[in-house]
Short mmCIF file of C-alpha atoms and ligand atoms in Angstrom, two decimals:
data_model
loop_
_atom_site.label_atom_id
_atom_site.label_comp_id
_atom_site.label_asym_id
_atom_site.label_seq_id
_atom_site.Cartn_x
_atom_site.Cartn_y
_atom_site.Cartn_z
CA UNK A 307 138.70 106.38 173.10
CA UNK A 308 139.25 107.12 176.80
CA UNK A 309 142.09 105.00 178.19
CA UNK A 310 142.75 106.53 181.57
CA UNK A 311 140.32 108.41 183.92
CA UNK A 312 141.32 110.57 186.82
CA UNK A 313 138.61 110.60 189.44
CA UNK A 314 138.56 114.06 191.02
CA UNK A 315 136.84 112.89 194.16
CA UNK A 316 137.24 110.65 197.21
CA UNK A 317 135.41 107.98 199.21
CA UNK A 318 132.63 105.75 197.96
CA UNK A 319 131.89 107.63 194.72
CA UNK A 320 135.54 107.51 193.63
CA UNK A 321 135.56 103.69 194.07
CA UNK A 322 132.20 103.34 192.35
CA UNK A 323 133.51 105.22 189.26
CA UNK A 324 136.75 103.23 189.22
CA UNK A 325 134.80 99.95 189.30
CA UNK A 326 133.11 100.77 186.00
CA UNK A 327 136.41 101.94 184.53
CA UNK A 328 137.96 98.59 185.42
CA UNK A 329 135.16 96.72 183.72
CA UNK A 330 135.75 98.87 180.60
CA UNK A 331 139.50 98.19 180.84
CA UNK A 332 140.15 101.86 181.46
CA UNK A 333 142.93 102.71 183.92
CA UNK A 334 141.93 104.78 186.95
CA UNK A 335 143.80 107.48 188.74
CA UNK A 336 143.05 108.59 192.32
CA UNK A 337 143.87 111.93 193.91
CA UNK A 338 144.11 112.27 197.64
CA UNK A 339 144.61 114.86 200.34
CA UNK A 340 146.73 114.57 203.48
CA UNK A 341 143.70 113.23 205.39
CA UNK A 342 143.06 110.51 202.81
CA UNK A 343 146.41 108.74 202.58
CA UNK A 344 144.87 105.53 203.94
CA UNK A 345 141.57 105.91 202.10
CA UNK A 346 140.27 102.94 200.13
CA UNK A 347 139.88 104.83 196.89
CA UNK A 348 143.68 105.38 196.86
CA UNK A 349 144.31 101.64 197.26
CA UNK A 350 141.71 100.73 194.67
CA UNK A 351 143.05 102.96 191.84
CA UNK A 352 145.77 101.94 189.41
CA UNK A 353 147.73 105.08 190.31
CA UNK A 354 147.34 107.75 192.98
CA UNK A 355 148.56 111.36 193.29
CA UNK A 356 148.85 113.47 196.39
CA UNK A 357 147.13 116.87 195.89
CA UNK A 358 147.59 118.74 199.17
CA UNK A 359 146.38 119.46 202.71
CA UNK A 360 143.14 118.09 204.15
CA UNK A 361 140.80 121.10 203.69
CA UNK A 362 139.03 120.57 200.39
CA UNK A 363 139.73 124.13 199.26
CA UNK A 364 143.42 123.18 199.14
CA UNK A 365 142.98 119.76 197.60
CA UNK A 366 139.77 118.33 196.02
CA UNK A 367 138.57 121.87 195.03
CA UNK A 368 141.98 122.98 193.73
CA UNK A 369 141.65 122.92 189.92
CA UNK A 370 145.35 123.48 189.28
CA UNK A 371 146.44 120.52 191.38
CA UNK A 372 143.87 118.26 189.83
CA UNK A 373 144.78 119.26 186.21
CA UNK A 374 148.44 118.86 187.14
CA UNK A 375 147.84 115.30 188.43
CA UNK A 376 145.85 114.48 185.23
CA UNK A 377 148.76 115.65 183.09
CA UNK A 378 151.40 113.84 185.15
CA UNK A 379 149.41 110.61 185.02
CA UNK A 380 148.55 110.94 181.31
CA UNK A 381 144.82 110.68 182.08
CA UNK A 382 142.76 111.63 179.05
CA UNK A 383 139.57 112.25 181.01
CA UNK A 384 138.38 113.48 184.43
CA UNK A 385 135.33 112.15 186.20
CA UNK A 386 134.22 114.62 188.96
CA UNK A 387 131.81 112.33 190.92
CA UNK A 388 129.35 114.40 192.88
CA UNK A 389 130.01 117.44 195.10
CA UNK A 390 133.44 119.16 194.91
CA UNK A 391 134.01 120.32 191.24
CA UNK A 392 131.22 118.34 189.67
CA UNK A 393 128.91 121.28 189.05
CA UNK A 394 131.55 123.86 188.42
CA UNK A 395 131.28 125.32 184.91
CA UNK A 396 134.75 126.79 185.09
CA UNK A 397 136.24 123.38 185.78
CA UNK A 398 134.41 121.80 182.81
CA UNK A 399 135.74 124.69 180.70
CA UNK A 400 139.25 124.30 182.13
CA UNK A 401 139.27 120.59 181.15
CA UNK A 402 138.21 121.56 177.59
CA UNK A 403 140.98 124.18 177.44
CA UNK A 404 143.58 121.72 178.65
CA UNK A 405 142.49 119.07 176.11
CA UNK A 406 141.17 116.73 178.83
CA UNK A 407 137.71 115.18 178.42
CA UNK A 408 135.35 116.26 181.24
CA UNK A 409 132.98 113.33 181.97
CA UNK A 410 129.97 115.55 182.48
CA UNK A 411 127.98 118.26 180.72
CA UNK A 412 129.17 121.36 178.83
CA UNK A 413 130.09 124.52 180.78
CA UNK A 414 127.02 126.29 179.41
CA UNK A 415 124.60 123.52 180.50
CA UNK A 416 126.14 123.61 184.00
CA UNK A 417 125.84 127.41 184.30
CA UNK A 418 122.36 127.53 182.82
CA UNK A 419 121.12 124.98 185.31
CA UNK A 420 123.41 125.88 188.24
CA UNK A 421 121.76 129.25 188.68
CA UNK A 422 118.22 128.46 189.85
CA UNK A 423 116.72 131.73 188.56
CA UNK A 424 118.25 131.20 185.09
CA UNK A 425 117.09 127.56 185.16
CA UNK A 426 113.50 128.68 185.99
CA UNK A 427 113.55 130.99 182.94
CA UNK A 428 114.75 128.18 180.67
CA UNK A 429 112.14 125.80 182.02
CA UNK A 430 109.27 128.32 181.58
CA UNK A 431 110.38 128.88 177.96
CA UNK A 432 110.41 125.08 177.40
CA UNK A 433 106.89 124.64 178.81
CA UNK A 434 108.01 122.77 181.93
CA UNK A 435 105.93 123.70 184.97
CA UNK A 436 107.91 125.59 187.65
CA UNK A 437 106.85 126.42 191.26
CA UNK A 438 104.88 129.67 191.13
CA UNK A 439 107.15 132.55 192.27
CA UNK A 440 109.57 135.17 190.97
CA UNK A 441 111.93 134.92 188.05
CA UNK A 442 114.19 137.83 188.98
CA UNK A 443 116.48 138.20 192.01
CA UNK A 444 115.04 140.11 194.95
CA UNK A 445 116.88 143.28 195.50
CA UNK A 446 114.26 145.75 196.58
CA UNK A 447 112.75 144.54 199.86
CA UNK A 448 109.56 146.61 199.47
CA UNK A 449 108.93 145.12 196.02
CA UNK A 450 109.64 141.68 197.50
CA UNK A 451 107.04 142.25 200.19
CA UNK A 452 104.45 143.15 197.57
CA UNK A 453 105.33 140.10 195.49
CA UNK A 454 104.97 137.79 198.49
CA UNK A 455 101.54 139.25 199.25
CA UNK A 456 100.58 138.61 195.66
CA UNK A 457 101.77 134.94 195.73
CA UNK A 458 100.37 134.38 199.25
CA UNK A 459 102.02 132.98 202.34
CA UNK A 460 103.60 130.57 203.05
CA UNK A 461 106.58 131.01 200.69
CA UNK A 462 110.13 129.79 200.41
CA UNK A 463 112.95 132.27 200.02
CA UNK A 464 115.63 130.45 198.08
CA UNK A 465 119.18 131.21 197.01
CA UNK A 466 119.69 131.25 193.28
CA UNK A 467 123.09 129.61 193.67
CA UNK A 468 121.67 127.30 196.33
CA UNK A 469 122.52 123.72 197.16
CA UNK A 470 122.55 121.43 200.18
CA UNK A 471 119.55 123.28 201.63
CA UNK A 472 121.62 126.41 202.25
CA UNK A 473 120.21 129.93 201.83
CA UNK A 474 116.62 128.62 202.08
CA UNK A 475 113.95 130.01 204.43
CA UNK A 476 110.33 129.04 204.93
CA UNK A 477 108.16 132.09 205.70
CA UNK A 478 104.76 131.56 207.24
CA UNK A 479 104.13 134.92 208.80
CA UNK A 480 104.34 138.41 207.29
CA UNK A 481 106.38 139.59 210.27
CA UNK A 482 109.19 137.18 209.35
CA UNK A 483 109.50 138.24 205.72
CA UNK A 484 112.23 140.90 205.93
CA UNK A 485 114.34 138.98 208.42
CA UNK A 486 114.06 135.85 206.29
CA UNK A 487 115.15 137.66 203.14
CA UNK A 488 118.15 139.09 204.95
CA UNK A 489 119.03 135.79 206.62
CA UNK A 490 118.79 133.89 203.33
CA UNK A 491 120.89 136.45 201.53
CA UNK A 492 123.71 136.53 204.04
CA UNK A 493 123.77 132.70 204.27
CA UNK A 494 123.87 132.51 200.45
CA UNK A 495 126.64 135.08 200.27
CA UNK A 496 128.74 133.15 202.83
CA UNK A 497 128.12 129.76 201.20
CA UNK A 498 128.17 130.57 197.48
CA UNK A 499 129.62 134.13 197.22
CA UNK A 500 126.33 135.14 195.58
CA UNK A 501 123.43 136.64 197.56
CA UNK A 502 120.77 136.56 194.87
CA UNK A 503 117.55 135.07 196.27
CA UNK A 504 114.07 134.55 194.82
CA UNK A 505 110.65 133.44 196.01
CA UNK A 506 108.74 130.26 195.50
CA UNK A 507 105.26 129.36 196.69
CA UNK A 508 105.60 126.86 199.54
CA UNK A 509 104.09 123.55 198.42
CA UNK A 510 102.37 121.99 201.45
CA UNK A 511 103.02 118.31 202.21
CA UNK A 512 105.17 117.83 199.10
CA UNK A 513 106.96 114.87 197.59
CA UNK A 514 110.40 115.20 196.14
CA UNK A 515 110.43 113.12 192.99
CA UNK A 516 113.27 113.30 190.51
CA UNK A 517 113.87 111.89 187.04
CA UNK A 518 117.20 110.50 185.84
CA UNK A 519 118.09 111.66 182.37
CA UNK A 520 120.89 110.80 179.95
CA UNK A 521 121.74 112.82 176.87
CA UNK A 522 124.46 112.23 174.19
CA UNK A 523 126.40 114.73 172.12
CA UNK A 524 124.17 114.04 169.15
CA UNK A 525 121.03 115.56 170.64
CA UNK A 526 119.43 112.34 171.94
CA UNK A 527 117.91 112.55 175.42
CA UNK A 528 116.11 109.78 177.34
CA UNK A 529 114.88 109.42 180.90
CA UNK A 530 115.35 106.40 183.18
CA UNK A 531 112.23 106.98 185.31
CA UNK A 532 111.86 108.42 188.78
CA UNK A 533 113.33 108.24 192.24
CA UNK A 534 111.23 109.03 195.31
CA UNK A 535 113.42 111.12 197.67
CA UNK A 536 110.91 112.43 200.19
CA UNK A 537 112.45 110.87 203.31
CA UNK A 538 114.46 113.95 204.19
CA UNK A 539 116.02 115.56 207.25
CA UNK A 540 116.57 119.28 207.08
CA UNK A 541 115.81 119.20 203.38
CA UNK A 542 118.49 116.59 202.78
CA UNK A 543 117.77 113.10 201.43
CA UNK A 544 118.06 110.13 203.83
CA UNK A 545 116.37 107.29 201.97
CA UNK A 546 115.44 107.00 198.31
CA UNK A 547 113.39 104.41 196.45
CA UNK A 548 112.20 103.57 192.98
CA UNK A 549 109.51 103.29 191.75
CA UNK A 550 107.81 105.99 193.77
CA UNK A 551 104.78 104.70 195.71
CA UNK A 552 102.98 107.89 194.67
CA UNK A 553 103.33 107.51 190.87
CA UNK A 554 100.93 106.03 188.33
CA UNK A 555 101.89 105.15 184.74
CA UNK A 556 100.13 108.25 183.27
CA UNK A 557 101.86 110.85 185.50
CA UNK A 558 105.17 109.02 185.09
CA UNK A 559 104.98 109.29 181.38
CA UNK A 560 104.08 112.95 181.52
CA UNK A 561 106.79 113.90 184.00
CA UNK A 562 109.31 111.83 182.03
CA UNK A 563 108.43 113.80 178.90
CA UNK A 564 108.88 117.07 180.80
CA UNK A 565 112.22 115.89 182.23
CA UNK A 566 113.51 115.19 178.68
CA UNK A 567 112.22 118.60 177.53
CA UNK A 568 114.02 120.23 180.45
CA UNK A 569 117.33 118.64 179.52
CA UNK A 570 116.88 119.42 175.83
CA UNK A 571 116.24 123.05 176.69
CA UNK A 572 119.91 123.46 177.71
CA UNK A 573 121.34 121.08 175.09
CA UNK A 574 122.26 118.71 177.84
CA UNK A 575 124.62 115.81 177.45
CA UNK A 576 125.80 113.37 180.13
CA UNK A 577 123.88 112.09 183.13
CA UNK A 578 121.62 114.50 185.00
CA UNK A 579 118.67 114.69 187.29
CA UNK A 580 115.54 116.79 186.98
CA UNK A 581 114.06 117.35 190.43
CA UNK A 582 110.37 118.00 190.85
CA UNK A 583 108.25 118.88 193.78
CA UNK A 584 104.87 117.11 193.69
CA UNK A 585 101.75 117.86 195.72
CA UNK A 586 99.17 115.36 197.00
CA UNK A 587 97.01 115.93 193.87
CA UNK A 588 99.98 115.02 191.66
CA UNK A 589 100.55 118.56 190.43
CA UNK A 590 104.29 118.73 189.81
CA UNK A 591 106.76 121.60 189.44
CA UNK A 592 110.35 121.76 188.34
CA UNK A 593 112.64 122.37 191.37
CA UNK A 594 116.18 122.23 189.94
CA UNK A 595 118.49 120.21 187.81
CA UNK A 596 121.58 118.47 189.15
CA UNK A 597 124.10 118.40 186.34
CA UNK A 598 126.03 115.36 187.59
CA UNK A 599 125.71 111.78 188.88
CA UNK A 600 123.53 111.73 192.06
CA UNK A 601 124.34 109.95 195.33
CA UNK A 602 121.19 107.89 194.83
CA UNK A 603 121.91 106.79 191.24
CA UNK A 604 122.34 103.05 192.18
CA UNK A 605 118.62 102.46 192.70
CA UNK A 606 117.98 103.50 189.10
CA UNK A 607 120.85 101.34 187.92
CA UNK A 608 119.33 98.31 189.62
CA UNK A 609 115.72 98.76 188.55
CA UNK A 610 116.46 99.86 184.93
CA UNK A 611 119.54 97.64 184.54
CA UNK A 612 121.93 100.31 183.27
CA UNK A 613 125.42 101.21 184.51
CA UNK A 614 125.16 104.98 184.55
CA UNK A 615 128.91 105.56 184.89
CA UNK A 616 129.62 103.50 181.78
CA UNK A 617 126.99 105.52 179.95
CA UNK A 618 128.67 108.71 181.13
CA UNK A 619 132.00 107.55 179.85
CA UNK A 620 130.60 106.44 176.44
CA UNK A 621 128.80 109.77 176.05
CA UNK A 622 131.93 111.73 176.99
CA UNK A 623 133.89 110.03 174.25
CA UNK A 624 131.25 111.05 171.75
CA UNK A 625 129.41 107.77 171.27
CA UNK A 626 125.78 107.78 170.23
CA UNK A 627 123.50 106.34 172.95
CA UNK A 628 122.25 102.84 172.12
CA UNK A 629 119.60 102.86 174.91
CA UNK A 630 116.15 103.49 173.51
CA UNK A 631 113.37 105.07 175.56
CA UNK A 632 110.76 102.59 174.40
CA UNK A 633 112.93 99.62 175.40
CA UNK A 634 113.55 100.78 178.98
CA UNK A 635 111.39 99.51 181.80
CA UNK A 636 111.40 99.41 185.62
CA UNK A 637 111.87 95.90 186.98
CA UNK A 638 111.20 95.26 190.66
CA UNK A 639 111.88 97.76 193.48
CA UNK A 640 115.05 99.29 194.89
CA UNK A 641 115.67 101.23 198.11
CA UNK A 642 118.81 103.09 199.19
CA UNK A 643 119.79 104.09 202.75
CA UNK A 644 122.55 106.64 203.27
CA UNK A 645 124.76 105.50 206.14
CA UNK A 646 126.30 108.44 208.03
CA UNK A 647 128.96 108.57 210.73
CA UNK A 648 126.70 110.51 213.01
CA UNK A 649 124.85 110.01 216.27
CA UNK A 650 121.07 110.10 215.85
CA UNK A 651 120.63 110.16 219.64
CA UNK A 652 122.76 113.27 219.93
CA UNK A 653 121.04 115.51 217.39
CA UNK A 654 122.79 113.72 214.53
CA UNK A 655 126.21 115.11 215.50
CA UNK A 656 128.99 113.92 213.18
CA UNK A 657 130.84 111.01 214.76
CA UNK A 658 134.28 110.80 213.14
CA UNK A 659 136.90 108.43 214.50
CA UNK A 660 138.45 105.05 214.04
CA UNK A 661 136.40 102.12 212.90
CA UNK A 662 137.31 99.23 215.19
CA UNK A 663 135.25 96.67 213.31
CA UNK A 664 132.98 96.54 210.29
CA UNK A 665 130.86 93.67 208.94
CA UNK A 666 129.15 94.63 205.69
CA UNK A 667 125.84 93.10 204.81
CA UNK A 668 125.81 90.56 202.01
CA UNK A 669 123.33 88.32 200.28
CA UNK A 670 120.77 88.27 197.48
CA UNK A 671 119.77 91.73 196.24
CA UNK A 672 122.19 93.70 198.40
CA UNK A 673 124.67 96.30 197.07
CA UNK A 674 126.96 98.14 199.41
CA UNK A 675 128.86 101.15 198.03
CA UNK A 676 131.31 102.23 200.72
CA UNK A 677 134.96 103.03 201.33
CA UNK A 678 135.71 102.43 204.97
CA UNK A 679 137.35 99.37 206.56
CA UNK A 680 138.37 98.04 209.95
CA UNK A 681 141.14 100.32 211.31
CA UNK A 682 140.24 103.26 209.02
CA UNK A 683 139.92 106.64 210.70
CA UNK A 684 137.12 108.74 209.24
CA UNK A 685 138.46 112.25 208.58
CA UNK A 686 136.62 115.22 210.03
CA UNK A 687 137.12 117.29 206.91
CA UNK A 688 134.55 115.84 204.57
CA UNK A 689 130.92 114.69 204.32
CA UNK A 690 130.22 112.16 207.09
CA UNK A 691 128.52 109.74 204.65
CA UNK A 692 130.40 106.46 204.87
CA UNK A 693 128.41 104.25 202.56
CA UNK A 694 125.19 103.56 200.77
CA UNK A 695 123.21 100.44 201.32
CA UNK A 696 121.06 99.51 198.28
CA UNK A 697 118.66 96.61 198.11
CA UNK A 698 116.59 95.26 195.28
CA UNK A 699 113.65 92.84 195.29
CA UNK A 700 110.71 92.03 193.03
CA UNK A 701 108.21 93.86 195.22
CA UNK A 702 108.33 96.88 197.50
CA UNK A 703 107.44 94.85 200.61
CA UNK A 704 110.16 92.32 199.88
CA UNK A 705 112.60 95.20 199.35
CA UNK A 706 111.71 96.63 202.80
CA UNK A 707 112.14 93.21 204.42
CA UNK A 708 115.53 92.85 202.68
CA UNK A 709 116.69 96.33 203.79
CA UNK A 710 115.66 95.46 207.36
CA UNK A 711 117.66 92.28 207.18
CA UNK A 712 120.68 94.05 205.66
CA UNK A 713 120.64 96.92 208.17
CA UNK A 714 120.52 94.43 211.02
CA UNK A 715 123.46 92.52 209.60
CA UNK A 716 125.50 95.73 209.13
CA UNK A 717 127.81 96.07 212.17
CA UNK A 718 130.16 98.99 212.71
CA UNK A 719 131.94 99.62 216.00
CA UNK A 720 134.22 102.48 217.08
CA UNK A 721 131.87 105.24 215.75
CA UNK A 722 128.19 106.01 215.91
CA UNK A 723 126.17 105.59 212.72
CA UNK A 724 122.69 106.29 211.46
CA UNK A 725 122.02 102.53 210.99
CA UNK A 726 119.61 102.18 214.03
CA UNK A 727 117.67 105.23 212.88
CA UNK A 728 117.30 103.82 209.33
CA UNK A 729 116.25 100.45 210.76
CA UNK A 730 113.41 102.15 212.63
CA UNK A 731 112.22 103.80 209.42
CA UNK A 732 111.88 100.32 207.87
CA UNK A 733 109.50 99.42 210.72
CA UNK A 734 107.38 102.57 210.49
CA UNK A 735 103.76 101.99 209.48
CA UNK A 736 103.58 105.08 207.21
CA UNK A 737 106.75 104.12 205.47
CA UNK A 738 105.64 100.53 205.04
CA UNK A 739 102.38 101.74 203.50
CA UNK A 740 104.26 104.16 201.20
CA UNK A 741 102.25 106.92 202.81
CA UNK A 742 104.82 109.65 203.35
CA UNK A 743 105.99 113.09 202.15
CA UNK A 744 108.93 115.39 202.98
CA UNK A 745 107.53 115.88 206.50
CA UNK A 746 107.82 112.17 207.30
CA UNK A 747 110.77 112.43 209.72
CA UNK A 748 109.43 115.34 211.74
CA UNK A 749 105.97 113.72 211.88
CA UNK A 750 107.36 110.41 213.10
CA UNK A 751 110.26 111.73 215.10
CA UNK A 752 109.30 110.19 218.50
CA UNK A 753 108.80 106.72 217.02
CA UNK A 754 112.02 106.99 215.03
CA UNK A 755 114.00 108.04 218.03
CA UNK A 756 112.67 105.27 220.27
CA UNK A 757 115.61 103.56 221.89
CA UNK A 758 115.01 99.94 221.06
CA UNK A 759 113.32 99.08 217.80
CA UNK A 760 111.72 95.63 218.08
CA UNK A 761 113.52 94.22 215.02
CA UNK A 762 116.98 94.96 216.43
CA UNK A 763 116.09 93.85 219.94
CA UNK A 764 114.62 90.61 218.64
CA UNK A 765 117.68 90.07 216.55
CA UNK A 766 120.00 90.59 219.52
CA UNK A 767 117.94 88.16 221.64
CA UNK A 768 118.07 85.64 218.76
CA UNK A 769 121.83 86.08 218.57
CA UNK A 770 122.32 85.45 222.29
CA UNK A 771 120.04 82.42 222.16
CA UNK A 772 121.91 81.03 219.20
CA UNK A 773 125.19 81.53 221.02
CA UNK A 774 123.99 79.66 224.13
CA UNK A 775 122.66 76.77 222.00
CA UNK A 776 125.82 76.67 219.99
CA UNK A 777 128.11 76.49 223.04
CA UNK A 778 125.86 73.79 224.50
CA UNK A 779 126.14 71.78 221.30
CA UNK A 780 129.92 72.21 221.11
CA UNK A 781 130.31 71.14 224.75
CA UNK A 782 128.09 68.11 224.07
CA UNK A 783 130.06 67.25 220.95
CA UNK A 784 133.31 67.57 222.91
CA UNK A 785 132.18 65.11 225.57
CA UNK A 786 130.94 62.75 222.77
CA UNK A 787 134.32 62.89 221.12
CA UNK A 788 135.89 61.87 224.39
CA UNK A 789 133.31 59.07 224.80
CA UNK A 790 133.23 57.79 221.20
CA UNK A 791 136.62 57.40 219.60
CA UNK A 792 134.93 56.84 216.15
CA UNK A 793 134.52 60.66 215.75
CA UNK A 794 137.35 61.54 213.45
CA UNK A 795 140.18 63.83 214.41
CA UNK A 796 139.23 66.14 211.49
CA UNK A 797 135.75 66.65 212.91
CA UNK A 798 137.05 67.21 216.41
CA UNK A 799 139.62 69.69 215.14
CA UNK A 800 136.94 71.56 213.17
CA UNK A 801 134.64 71.80 216.18
CA UNK A 802 137.44 73.10 218.38
CA UNK A 803 138.30 75.77 215.87
CA UNK A 804 134.67 76.76 215.36
CA UNK A 805 134.38 77.32 219.06
CA UNK A 806 137.55 79.41 219.07
CA UNK A 807 136.15 81.56 216.25
CA UNK A 808 132.86 82.13 218.05
P1 LIG B 1425 118.89 122.51 197.46
O1 LIG B 1425 119.39 122.72 196.05
O2 LIG B 1425 119.45 123.48 198.48
O3 LIG B 1425 118.99 121.07 197.89
P2 LIG B 1425 116.09 122.27 196.57
O4 LIG B 1425 115.55 123.34 195.73
O5 LIG B 1425 116.60 121.04 195.84
O6 LIG B 1425 117.32 122.91 197.45
O7 LIG B 1425 115.13 121.81 197.71
C1 LIG B 1425 115.50 120.92 198.75
C2 LIG B 1425 114.24 120.45 199.46
O8 LIG B 1425 113.57 121.57 200.09
C3 LIG B 1425 113.17 119.82 198.59
O9 LIG B 1425 113.42 118.45 198.33
C4 LIG B 1425 111.91 120.06 199.39
O10 LIG B 1425 111.83 119.13 200.47
C5 LIG B 1425 112.17 121.40 200.01
N1 LIG B 1425 111.59 122.48 199.18
C6 LIG B 1425 112.26 123.23 198.25
N2 LIG B 1425 111.44 124.13 197.64
C7 LIG B 1425 110.23 123.91 198.15
C8 LIG B 1425 108.91 124.56 197.96
N3 LIG B 1425 108.73 125.53 197.07
N4 LIG B 1425 107.87 124.09 198.70
C9 LIG B 1425 108.05 123.11 199.61
N5 LIG B 1425 109.23 122.51 199.87
C10 LIG B 1425 110.33 122.92 199.16
#
């Protein structure tokens, strides 16, 4: 049984993992870089170990330092979170070699799915539909040109080792082909040290819909339904929701079966995500598998009622899954907004710095997974995501109203954030109707960049009005206190203090 988990990560995901550990009475160990000495994940953990300078290559990506911290702390398992070493087959192998449980899939499952060309081959063999395209890396440019003519423009040139939208090029015109191949290859080489690229047919107006899967070490695999992730900027997710407004029960069942088949094809265990690209006619194609916990996992947790981190831990210690596919159902609707320290009005430039004040949204159906606090200085070295705001309600429209309310109540000063931009999305007609695909942000850019969304403006006006009425009432009460001595000293004291707080 796992007794102590080292979380090889930082920020919100480190805290999220530690929360589940605490509920399972498992001790948690944090690691931190020079830039993260004051980070909340360090304070939250039962123990914390310094692992080096701020750049992740010297700290969060340094396997030796992390293994060393695990040994010093006596941790019997490592949870990698997402990003950093989470999809690194060599790290999963290293944990095995050191006798430490890796809370994630086997090295072979990671490498089979980590390389997109290899993954496409596995999926084709398992009968899972893949995007039409090539299954070998492009080396010969002349042959590539012929292949693209055969598939037909537009196409996507994609890096086999790709991730985070890097090494990806959309080609619409024959004249761009050679330059795009060269550009994608050099970007892939710089980002992943591997310049293998391949071609996929470009799916017009697509939806990005992914399925959460869980597999145990005894060959059981289930899916926990879909997440709609089509609100994207530069091929990166901004908002996710479940259920997807596009789905119907028949297609959900079919895609779920294919997601399970995809995981089984690589003997998958742990939590994973099968990403599909879906066209308007509900034709769907395997895009890639993420062999780790996703940023957007909380919406599934809320709608299906399962703690995915606890499941990961139980699977890692060899337990048989007790969740049964036929017993799982989606209840209500959940939406997640990713909150970034960035300035939407300045081309989404990162906005690191000191948080001078933060008020987190609360109330029914609101979950806030974050790590920053008043006085915290956001480091420049890592991803600028500061938190995830997740809401749940019984219906989609109630969930949108709740998200609007929560975004408006979320106050951060000292840095710029994506909150106003997200609030505008909640007021967009297409979004409200569930009528959107991956082009949503570019299509609605002008509306989304409008300076003053009504909801926020109205809220500010309401706040000012409330303040004026409140001060009027307090002044009135004060003069009453002076006039009528029967108002108790306790009440008078309370009113005076309330005014001071305001
Ligand atoms: P990465 O691993 O770099 O994130 P993905 O393969 O997951 O790349 O694709 C990221 C996004 O790019 C998708 O969600 C989708 O919006 C877009 N995309 C990728 N492949 C295609 C395609 N063949 N046709 C249309 N859009 C695509």
